[in-house]
mmCIF file of C-alpha atoms in Angstrom:
data_model
loop_
_atom_site.group_PDB
_atom_site.id
_atom_site.type_symbol
_atom_site.label_atom_id
_atom_site.label_comp_id
_atom_site.label_asym_id
_atom_site.label_seq_id
_atom_site.Cartn_x
_atom_site.Cartn_y
_atom_site.Cartn_z
ATOM 1 C CA CYS E 25 -0.014 0.006 0.000
ATOM 2 C CA PHE E 26 2.859 2.382 0.906
ATOM 3 C CA MET E 27 4.616 1.640 -2.385
ATOM 4 C CA GLU E 28 1.370 2.231 -4.235
ATOM 5 C CA ILE E 29 0.901 5.660 -2.621
ATOM 6 C CA LYS E 30 4.541 6.509 -3.259
ATOM 7 C CA MET E 31 4.115 5.549 -6.904
ATOM 8 C CA LYS E 32 1.059 7.797 -7.206
ATOM 9 C CA LYS E 33 2.910 10.728 -5.622
ATOM 10 C CA LYS E 34 5.763 10.229 -8.036
ATOM 11 C CA LEU E 35 3.311 10.161 -10.964
ATOM 12 C CA LEU E 36 1.719 13.411 -9.983
ATOM 13 C CA ASP E 37 5.172 14.963 -9.474
ATOM 14 C CA ILE E 38 6.169 13.887 -12.997
ATOM 15 C CA LEU E 39 2.872 15.337 -14.236
ATOM 16 C CA ILE E 40 3.752 18.736 -12.773
ATOM 17 C CA ASP E 41 7.300 18.572 -14.232
ATOM 18 C CA LYS E 42 5.819 17.804 -17.645
ATOM 19 C CA ILE E 43 3.406 20.730 -17.425
ATOM 20 C CA ARG E 44 6.229 23.092 -16.443
ATOM 21 C CA PHE E 45 8.427 21.751 -19.251
ATOM 22 C CA LYS E 46 5.665 22.677 -21.757
ATOM 23 C CA HIS E 47 5.421 26.162 -20.130
ATOM 24 C CA TYR E 48 1.751 25.911 -19.205
ATOM 25 C CA SER E 49 0.407 28.433 -16.737
ATOM 26 C CA TYR E 50 0.358 27.886 -13.012
ATOM 27 C CA SER E 51 -3.464 27.805 -13.056
ATOM 28 C CA THR E 52 -3.334 25.016 -15.670
ATOM 29 C CA GLU E 53 -0.815 23.149 -13.502
ATOM 30 C CA LYS E 54 -3.137 23.298 -10.494
ATOM 31 C CA THR E 55 -6.165 22.343 -12.556
ATOM 32 C CA TYR E 56 -4.513 19.314 -14.240
ATOM 33 C CA HIS E 57 -3.051 18.118 -10.945
ATOM 34 C CA TYR E 58 -6.520 18.384 -9.286
ATOM 35 C CA TRP E 59 -8.375 16.411 -11.975
ATOM 36 C CA CYS E 60 -5.761 13.675 -12.306
ATOM 37 C CA LYS E 61 -5.703 13.185 -8.492
ATOM 38 C CA LYS E 62 -9.478 13.149 -8.399
ATOM 39 C CA TYR E 63 -9.590 10.525 -11.242
ATOM 40 C CA ILE E 64 -7.171 8.269 -9.286
ATOM 41 C CA LEU E 65 -9.079 8.700 -6.030
ATOM 42 C CA PHE E 66 -12.447 8.021 -7.792
ATOM 43 C CA HIS E 67 -11.087 4.661 -8.821
ATOM 44 C CA ASN E 68 -9.946 3.736 -5.286
ATOM 45 C CA LYS E 69 -6.244 4.817 -5.806
ATOM 46 C CA ARG E 70 -5.674 2.460 -8.691
ATOM 47 C CA HIS E 71 -2.677 3.407 -10.809
ATOM 48 C CA PRO E 72 -3.631 4.908 -14.199
ATOM 49 C CA MET E 73 -1.475 2.262 -15.919
ATOM 50 C CA GLU E 74 -4.008 -0.294 -14.731
ATOM 51 C CA MET E 75 -6.896 1.711 -16.142
ATOM 52 C CA GLY E 76 -7.935 3.040 -19.548
ATOM 53 C CA LYS E 77 -10.846 3.870 -21.800
ATOM 54 C CA SER E 78 -13.714 2.451 -19.677
ATOM 55 C CA GLU E 79 -12.436 4.031 -16.456
ATOM 56 C CA ILE E 80 -12.126 7.440 -18.093
ATOM 57 C CA GLU E 81 -15.640 7.125 -19.498
ATOM 58 C CA GLU E 82 -16.970 6.081 -16.073
ATOM 59 C CA PHE E 83 -15.361 9.112 -14.393
ATOM 60 C CA LEU E 84 -16.500 11.637 -16.985
ATOM 61 C CA THR E 85 -20.055 10.268 -16.845
ATOM 62 C CA TYR E 86 -19.981 10.543 -13.048
ATOM 63 C CA LEU E 87 -18.958 14.236 -13.357
ATOM 64 C CA ALA E 88 -21.876 14.937 -15.746
ATOM 65 C CA THR E 89 -24.617 12.955 -14.037
ATOM 66 C CA LYS E 90 -23.729 13.019 -10.303
ATOM 67 C CA GLU E 91 -21.715 16.217 -9.850
ATOM 68 C CA LYS E 92 -23.545 17.965 -12.667
ATOM 69 C CA VAL E 93 -20.508 19.886 -13.837
ATOM 70 C CA SER E 94 -20.623 22.180 -16.814
ATOM 71 C CA PRO E 95 -19.495 21.065 -20.277
ATOM 72 C CA THR E 96 -16.449 23.290 -19.886
ATOM 73 C CA THR E 97 -15.425 21.692 -16.588
ATOM 74 C CA GLN E 98 -16.012 18.193 -17.926
ATOM 75 C CA ASN E 99 -13.745 18.943 -20.919
ATOM 76 C CA GLN E 100 -11.169 20.401 -18.601
ATOM 77 C CA ALA E 101 -11.081 17.126 -16.633
ATOM 78 C CA PHE E 102 -10.938 15.114 -19.887
ATOM 79 C CA ASN E 103 -8.031 17.141 -21.192
ATOM 80 C CA ALA E 104 -6.103 16.757 -17.910
ATOM 81 C CA ILE E 105 -6.520 13.006 -17.892
ATOM 82 C CA LEU E 106 -5.551 12.652 -21.539
ATOM 83 C CA PHE E 107 -2.500 14.802 -20.923
ATOM 84 C CA MET E 108 -1.447 12.448 -18.128
ATOM 85 C CA TYR E 109 -1.837 9.372 -20.333
ATOM 86 C CA LYS E 110 -0.133 10.891 -23.399
ATOM 87 C CA GLU E 111 2.652 12.993 -21.927
ATOM 88 C CA VAL E 112 3.403 11.266 -18.640
ATOM 89 C CA LEU E 113 2.597 7.597 -19.301
ATOM 90 C CA ASN E 114 3.371 7.696 -23.020
ATOM 91 C CA ILE E 115 0.177 5.867 -23.893
ATOM 92 C CA ASP E 116 -1.404 6.459 -27.305
ATOM 93 C CA THR E 117 -5.065 7.264 -26.674
ATOM 94 C CA SER E 118 -6.018 8.073 -30.320
ATOM 95 C CA SER E 119 -7.859 4.762 -30.814
ATOM 96 C CA TRP E 120 -9.789 4.865 -27.506
ATOM 97 C CA ASN E 121 -12.736 6.887 -28.813
ATOM 98 C CA ILE E 122 -14.016 7.949 -25.392
ATOM 99 C CA GLN E 123 -17.845 7.697 -25.302
ATOM 100 C CA ALA E 124 -18.804 9.209 -21.978
ATOM 101 C CA TYR E 125 -22.113 10.933 -21.192
ATOM 102 C CA ARG E 126 -21.549 14.560 -22.039
ATOM 103 C CA ALA E 127 -22.799 17.442 -19.963
ATOM 104 C CA LYS E 128 -25.266 19.461 -22.043
ATOM 105 C CA GLU E 129 -23.669 22.524 -23.501
ATOM 106 C CA ARG E 130 -25.750 25.664 -23.601
ATOM 107 C CA LYS E 131 -25.162 28.263 -26.308
ATOM 108 C CA ARG E 132 -25.104 31.575 -24.530
ATOM 109 C CA ILE E 133 -24.776 34.966 -26.129
ATOM 110 C CA PRO E 134 -22.079 36.951 -24.286
ATOM 111 C CA VAL E 135 -23.036 40.048 -22.262
ATOM 112 C CA VAL E 136 -21.995 43.242 -23.996
ATOM 113 C CA LEU E 137 -21.845 46.782 -22.614
ATOM 114 C CA SER E 138 -22.721 49.863 -24.686
ATOM 115 C CA ILE E 139 -20.056 52.467 -25.272
ATOM 116 C CA ASP E 140 -21.724 54.799 -22.750
ATOM 117 C CA GLU E 141 -21.821 51.965 -20.176
ATOM 118 C CA VAL E 142 -18.074 51.260 -20.720
ATOM 119 C CA LYS E 143 -17.298 54.966 -20.239
ATOM 120 C CA CYS E 144 -19.342 55.072 -17.024
ATOM 121 C CA VAL E 145 -17.511 51.984 -15.580
ATOM 122 C CA LEU E 146 -14.086 53.424 -16.508
ATOM 123 C CA THR E 147 -14.992 56.765 -14.889
ATOM 124 C CA ASN E 148 -15.765 54.983 -11.616
ATOM 125 C CA ILE E 149 -12.455 53.032 -11.545
ATOM 126 C CA THR E 150 -9.269 54.720 -10.428
ATOM 127 C CA GLY E 151 -5.528 54.240 -10.457
ATOM 128 C CA ILE E 152 -3.835 51.154 -11.904
ATOM 129 C CA ASN E 153 -7.141 49.296 -12.042
ATOM 130 C CA GLN E 154 -8.494 51.879 -14.489
ATOM 131 C CA ILE E 155 -5.464 51.445 -16.811
ATOM 132 C CA ILE E 156 -5.891 47.631 -16.704
ATOM 133 C CA VAL E 157 -9.617 47.763 -17.491
ATOM 134 C CA SER E 158 -8.950 50.319 -20.215
ATOM 135 C CA LEU E 159 -6.608 47.750 -21.795
ATOM 136 C CA LEU E 160 -9.241 44.977 -21.521
ATOM 137 C CA TYR E 161 -11.647 47.128 -23.491
ATOM 138 C CA GLY E 162 -9.236 49.128 -25.627
ATOM 139 C CA CYS E 163 -7.272 46.094 -26.810
ATOM 140 C CA GLY E 164 -9.728 43.190 -26.285
ATOM 141 C CA LEU E 165 -7.269 41.496 -23.799
ATOM 142 C CA ARG E 166 -8.080 38.646 -21.501
ATOM 143 C CA VAL E 167 -7.451 39.744 -17.883
ATOM 144 C CA LYS E 168 -4.475 37.384 -17.559
ATOM 145 C CA GLU E 169 -2.971 38.753 -20.801
ATOM 146 C CA ALA E 170 -3.145 42.269 -19.414
ATOM 147 C CA LEU E 171 -1.733 41.312 -15.983
ATOM 148 C CA ARG E 172 1.165 39.387 -17.525
ATOM 149 C CA LEU E 173 2.338 42.282 -19.660
ATOM 150 C CA ARG E 174 6.003 43.193 -19.220
ATOM 151 C CA VAL E 175 7.608 46.587 -19.645
ATOM 152 C CA LYS E 176 9.200 45.422 -22.913
ATOM 153 C CA ASP E 177 5.797 44.526 -24.389
ATOM 154 C CA ILE E 178 4.757 48.178 -24.848
ATOM 155 C CA ASP E 179 6.083 49.794 -28.081
ATOM 156 C CA PHE E 180 5.504 53.467 -27.801
ATOM 157 C CA GLU E 181 7.234 54.220 -31.142
ATOM 158 C CA TYR E 182 4.884 52.108 -33.215
ATOM 159 C CA ASP E 183 1.967 52.304 -30.766
ATOM 160 C CA ASN E 184 1.688 48.514 -30.428
ATOM 161 C CA ILE E 185 1.250 46.097 -27.541
ATOM 162 C CA TYR E 186 2.782 42.604 -27.942
ATOM 163 C CA ILE E 187 0.936 39.656 -26.408
ATOM 164 C CA TYR E 188 3.071 36.561 -25.868
ATOM 165 C CA ASP E 189 2.094 33.002 -24.885
ATOM 166 C CA SER E 190 -1.647 33.716 -24.755
ATOM 167 C CA LYS E 191 -4.373 31.139 -24.127
ATOM 168 C CA SER E 192 -3.853 29.585 -27.570
ATOM 169 C CA MET E 193 -0.043 29.801 -27.239
ATOM 170 C CA LYS E 194 -0.154 32.223 -30.131
ATOM 171 C CA ASP E 195 1.640 35.577 -30.107
ATOM 172 C CA ARG E 196 -0.131 38.616 -31.535
ATOM 173 C CA VAL E 197 0.052 42.411 -31.831
ATOM 174 C CA VAL E 198 -2.749 44.835 -30.968
ATOM 175 C CA PRO E 199 -2.810 48.595 -31.411
ATOM 176 C CA LEU E 200 -2.027 50.669 -28.302
ATOM 177 C CA PRO E 201 -4.951 52.935 -27.367
ATOM 178 C CA LEU E 202 -3.538 56.455 -27.705
ATOM 179 C CA LYS E 203 -5.879 57.668 -25.001
ATOM 180 C CA ILE E 204 -3.915 55.816 -22.287
ATOM 181 C CA LYS E 205 -0.455 56.210 -23.794
ATOM 182 C CA SER E 206 0.698 58.812 -21.314
ATOM 183 C CA GLN E 207 -0.765 56.784 -18.375
ATOM 184 C CA LEU E 208 1.270 53.737 -19.550
ATOM 185 C CA LYS E 209 4.452 55.874 -19.714
ATOM 186 C CA GLU E 210 3.802 57.045 -16.141
ATOM 187 C CA GLN E 211 3.143 53.442 -15.037
ATOM 188 C CA ILE E 212 6.507 52.323 -16.388
ATOM 189 C CA LEU E 213 8.212 55.122 -14.406
ATOM 190 C CA ARG E 214 6.480 53.788 -11.269
ATOM 191 C CA VAL E 215 7.668 50.270 -12.123
ATOM 192 C CA LYS E 216 11.254 51.565 -12.456
ATOM 193 C CA THR E 217 11.059 53.183 -9.006
ATOM 194 C CA ILE E 218 9.626 50.041 -7.395
ATOM 195 C CA HIS E 219 12.258 47.838 -9.140
ATOM 196 C CA LYS E 220 15.117 50.044 -8.027
ATOM 197 C CA GLN E 221 13.942 49.782 -4.448
ATOM 198 C CA ASP E 222 13.520 46.000 -4.736
ATOM 199 C CA LEU E 223 17.118 45.630 -5.939
ATOM 200 C CA GLN E 224 18.381 47.687 -3.023
ATOM 201 C CA ASN E 225 16.405 45.419 -0.661
ATOM 202 C CA GLY E 226 17.976 42.258 -2.148
ATOM 203 C CA PHE E 227 15.052 41.301 -4.379
ATOM 204 C CA GLY E 228 14.232 42.524 -7.839
ATOM 205 C CA SER E 229 13.926 39.205 -9.740
ATOM 206 C CA VAL E 230 10.828 38.294 -11.669
ATOM 207 C CA TYR E 231 9.500 35.005 -13.059
ATOM 208 C CA ILE E 232 10.940 34.083 -16.477
ATOM 209 C CA PRO E 233 9.865 31.051 -18.444
ATOM 210 C CA HIS E 234 12.473 28.296 -18.064
ATOM 211 C CA ASN E 235 13.678 28.251 -21.674
ATOM 212 C CA LEU E 236 14.165 32.020 -21.621
ATOM 213 C CA SER E 237 15.841 32.085 -18.184
ATOM 214 C CA LYS E 238 18.517 29.733 -19.592
ATOM 215 C CA LYS E 239 18.992 31.850 -22.723
ATOM 216 C CA TYR E 240 19.025 35.163 -20.848
ATOM 217 C CA PRO E 241 20.377 34.393 -17.368
ATOM 218 C CA ASN E 242 20.259 38.045 -16.199
ATOM 219 C CA ALA E 243 16.771 38.741 -17.564
ATOM 220 C CA SER E 244 14.970 38.193 -14.242
ATOM 221 C CA THR E 245 16.458 41.399 -12.786
ATOM 222 C CA ASP E 246 16.328 43.454 -15.988
ATOM 223 C CA ILE E 247 13.785 46.277 -15.895
ATOM 224 C CA LYS E 248 12.313 45.384 -19.301
ATOM 225 C CA TRP E 249 11.252 41.984 -18.064
ATOM 226 C CA GLN E 250 9.449 43.377 -15.001
ATOM 227 C CA TYR E 251 5.656 43.149 -14.874
ATOM 228 C CA LEU E 252 3.890 46.253 -16.076
ATOM 229 C CA PHE E 253 1.457 45.982 -13.188
ATOM 230 C CA PRO E 254 3.469 44.703 -10.168
ATOM 231 C CA ALA E 255 1.878 43.617 -6.954
ATOM 232 C CA LYS E 256 2.071 45.820 -3.882
ATOM 233 C CA SER E 257 4.279 43.427 -1.971
ATOM 234 C CA ILE E 258 6.939 40.694 -2.404
ATOM 235 C CA SER E 259 5.531 37.122 -2.193
ATOM 236 C CA LEU E 260 6.806 33.565 -2.413
ATOM 237 C CA ASP E 261 6.933 32.025 -5.856
ATOM 238 C CA LYS E 262 5.476 28.574 -5.080
ATOM 239 C CA ARG E 263 6.968 27.022 -8.191
ATOM 240 C CA GLU E 264 10.556 27.950 -7.525
ATOM 241 C CA GLY E 265 10.568 28.748 -3.810
ATOM 242 C CA ILE E 266 11.918 32.265 -4.396
ATOM 243 C CA LYS E 267 10.648 35.531 -2.894
ATOM 244 C CA ARG E 268 9.909 37.971 -5.653
ATOM 245 C CA ARG E 269 7.353 40.514 -6.825
ATOM 246 C CA HIS E 270 4.535 39.055 -8.965
ATOM 247 C CA HIS E 271 1.848 40.908 -10.903
ATOM 248 C CA ILE E 272 -1.399 42.174 -9.487
ATOM 249 C CA HIS E 273 -3.893 39.455 -8.708
ATOM 250 C CA GLU E 274 -6.903 39.300 -10.989
ATOM 251 C CA ILE E 275 -9.301 39.164 -8.056
ATOM 252 C CA ASN E 276 -8.490 42.836 -7.432
ATOM 253 C CA ILE E 277 -9.619 43.693 -10.973
ATOM 254 C CA GLY E 278 -12.888 41.809 -10.516
ATOM 255 C CA ARG E 279 -13.641 43.726 -7.320
ATOM 256 C CA ALA E 280 -12.933 47.048 -8.927
ATOM 257 C CA ILE E 281 -15.202 46.242 -11.843
ATOM 258 C CA LYS E 282 -18.017 45.097 -9.610
ATOM 259 C CA LYS E 283 -17.842 48.250 -7.524
ATOM 260 C CA ALA E 284 -17.862 50.492 -10.605
ATOM 261 C CA VAL E 285 -20.750 48.553 -12.239
ATOM 262 C CA ASP E 286 -22.828 48.987 -9.047
ATOM 263 C CA LEU E 287 -22.079 52.683 -8.988
ATOM 264 C CA CYS E 288 -23.238 52.988 -12.606
ATOM 265 C CA GLY E 289 -26.489 51.221 -11.896
ATOM 266 C CA ILE E 290 -25.816 48.605 -14.484
ATOM 267 C CA TYR E 291 -27.731 45.386 -13.841
ATOM 268 C CA LYS E 292 -26.010 43.173 -16.393
ATOM 269 C CA ARG E 293 -23.701 40.427 -15.266
ATOM 270 C CA VAL E 294 -20.340 42.151 -15.945
ATOM 271 C CA THR E 295 -16.937 40.451 -15.542
ATOM 272 C CA SER E 296 -13.493 41.324 -16.833
ATOM 273 C CA HIS E 297 -14.242 39.273 -19.985
ATOM 274 C CA THR E 298 -17.299 41.468 -20.765
ATOM 275 C CA PHE E 299 -14.896 44.157 -21.885
ATOM 276 C CA ARG E 300 -13.284 41.811 -24.439
ATOM 277 C CA HIS E 301 -16.775 40.911 -25.753
ATOM 278 C CA SER E 302 -17.657 44.615 -25.904
ATOM 279 C CA TYR E 303 -14.375 45.426 -27.754
ATOM 280 C CA ALA E 304 -15.087 42.855 -30.497
ATOM 281 C CA THR E 305 -18.791 43.838 -30.784
ATOM 282 C CA HIS E 306 -18.053 47.570 -31.051
ATOM 283 C CA LEU E 307 -15.362 46.963 -33.698
ATOM 284 C CA LEU E 308 -17.777 44.915 -35.722
ATOM 285 C CA GLN E 309 -20.466 47.577 -35.446
ATOM 286 C CA ASN E 310 -17.878 50.109 -36.582
ATOM 287 C CA GLY E 311 -17.233 48.147 -39.792
ATOM 288 C CA THR E 312 -14.093 46.115 -38.908
ATOM 289 C CA ASP E 313 -14.083 42.817 -40.846
ATOM 290 C CA ILE E 314 -14.455 39.587 -38.917
ATOM 291 C CA ARG E 315 -11.046 38.173 -39.947
ATOM 292 C CA THR E 316 -9.261 41.218 -38.542
ATOM 293 C CA ILE E 317 -11.172 40.861 -35.292
ATOM 294 C CA GLN E 318 -10.164 37.146 -35.209
ATOM 295 C CA GLU E 319 -6.516 38.123 -35.422
ATOM 296 C CA LEU E 320 -6.844 40.870 -32.791
ATOM 297 C CA LEU E 321 -8.517 38.506 -30.337
ATOM 298 C CA GLY E 322 -6.107 35.673 -31.046
ATOM 299 C CA HIS E 323 -8.846 33.130 -31.867
ATOM 300 C CA LYS E 324 -7.708 29.915 -33.525
ATOM 301 C CA SER E 325 -10.971 29.382 -35.305
ATOM 302 C CA ILE E 326 -13.164 31.933 -37.119
ATOM 303 C CA GLU E 327 -16.194 30.151 -35.690
ATOM 304 C CA THR E 328 -15.283 31.390 -32.209
ATOM 305 C CA THR E 329 -15.242 34.956 -33.504
ATOM 306 C CA MET E 330 -18.533 34.574 -35.444
ATOM 307 C CA ILE E 331 -20.428 34.721 -32.143
ATOM 308 C CA TYR E 332 -20.060 38.530 -32.311
ATOM 309 C CA THR E 333 -21.985 38.627 -35.575
ATOM 310 C CA HIS E 334 -24.864 37.020 -33.658
ATOM 311 C CA ILE E 335 -24.555 39.613 -30.923
ATOM 312 C CA VAL E 336 -24.748 42.462 -33.448
ATOM 313 C CA LYS E 337 -27.820 40.895 -34.978
ATOM 314 C CA GLU E 338 -29.427 40.664 -31.557
ATOM 315 C CA LEU E 339 -28.552 44.282 -30.833
ATOM 316 C CA ASN E 340 -30.008 45.369 -34.187
ATOM 317 C CA LYS E 341 -33.347 43.940 -33.151
ATOM 318 C CA ASP E 342 -33.878 47.275 -31.394
ATOM 319 C CA ILE E 343 -34.718 48.596 -34.858
ATOM 320 C CA ILE E 344 -37.763 46.264 -34.931
ATOM 321 C CA LYS E 345 -40.644 47.741 -33.001
ATOM 322 C CA SER E 346 -42.749 45.664 -30.645
ATOM 323 C CA PRO E 347 -46.447 45.479 -31.572
ATOM 324 C CA LEU E 348 -47.131 47.053 -28.178
ATOM 325 C CA ASP E 349 -45.432 50.232 -29.469
ATOM 326 C CA PHE E 350 -47.454 50.495 -32.706
#
């Protein structure tokens, strides 16, 4: 029994090593570890090498029918388990044809704010949070993309912002909103001041992906690699066991948005991602073609971007009068 538990621990450690080798995010690491561990525990701590297609189907069906997880969560668990089999156990799963009961997926039209609503929200957010939310709307960024920006990613000469290692592991360039150009310059000056003080206090290093840290050994203390939106305090990097300054936590952005939305009297369900949806919708309404929007958002498939054409159609229904108003 002890050897069995030890083997499982080693397996999950290898799983984490493999995830880090592929430069997946820390949130992905935690998620994959969670689902693989839950899969093993569900089957009474049997080793995955002793299991296969039928056990995966049983687990996924359990998630859908008993725990009633969403389709996204079920797919997340499925991807984590497949990653373990393919990348850690080196088992070819292509012929398995998993046939689990699937959680029902609901097609939802994303919530979109009007331009006036966006302006109201931004007016009621202050400081760094306002700059970040302005980037979410002005560039269509995901909140993690905005928070992971480095000083070097802002090109003031060509008015561009460079997004690296996004959700789809696809780099892209978006136009820098000129309205916040001066604010971004001031923010970089603040980052320089903070970084200088950190170096004097014996800190000043920042997380660098493993492959780049080997190529550029001094990059972690270079100002251009520092996060554009640094956290208020030094914290422990759980991955490497080093005390360093990370970027602002996304929960702070969510709180700032919620507070501003309440002050504006907006009763829509607004999250940080709402500004990305609003960005794409307003571009489409302004005549930007769908392919350009796809590139700006970093979508792999045009089908993902096409949802915004449906939103515009829904919004245009305002032109149609209700019989009650005849």
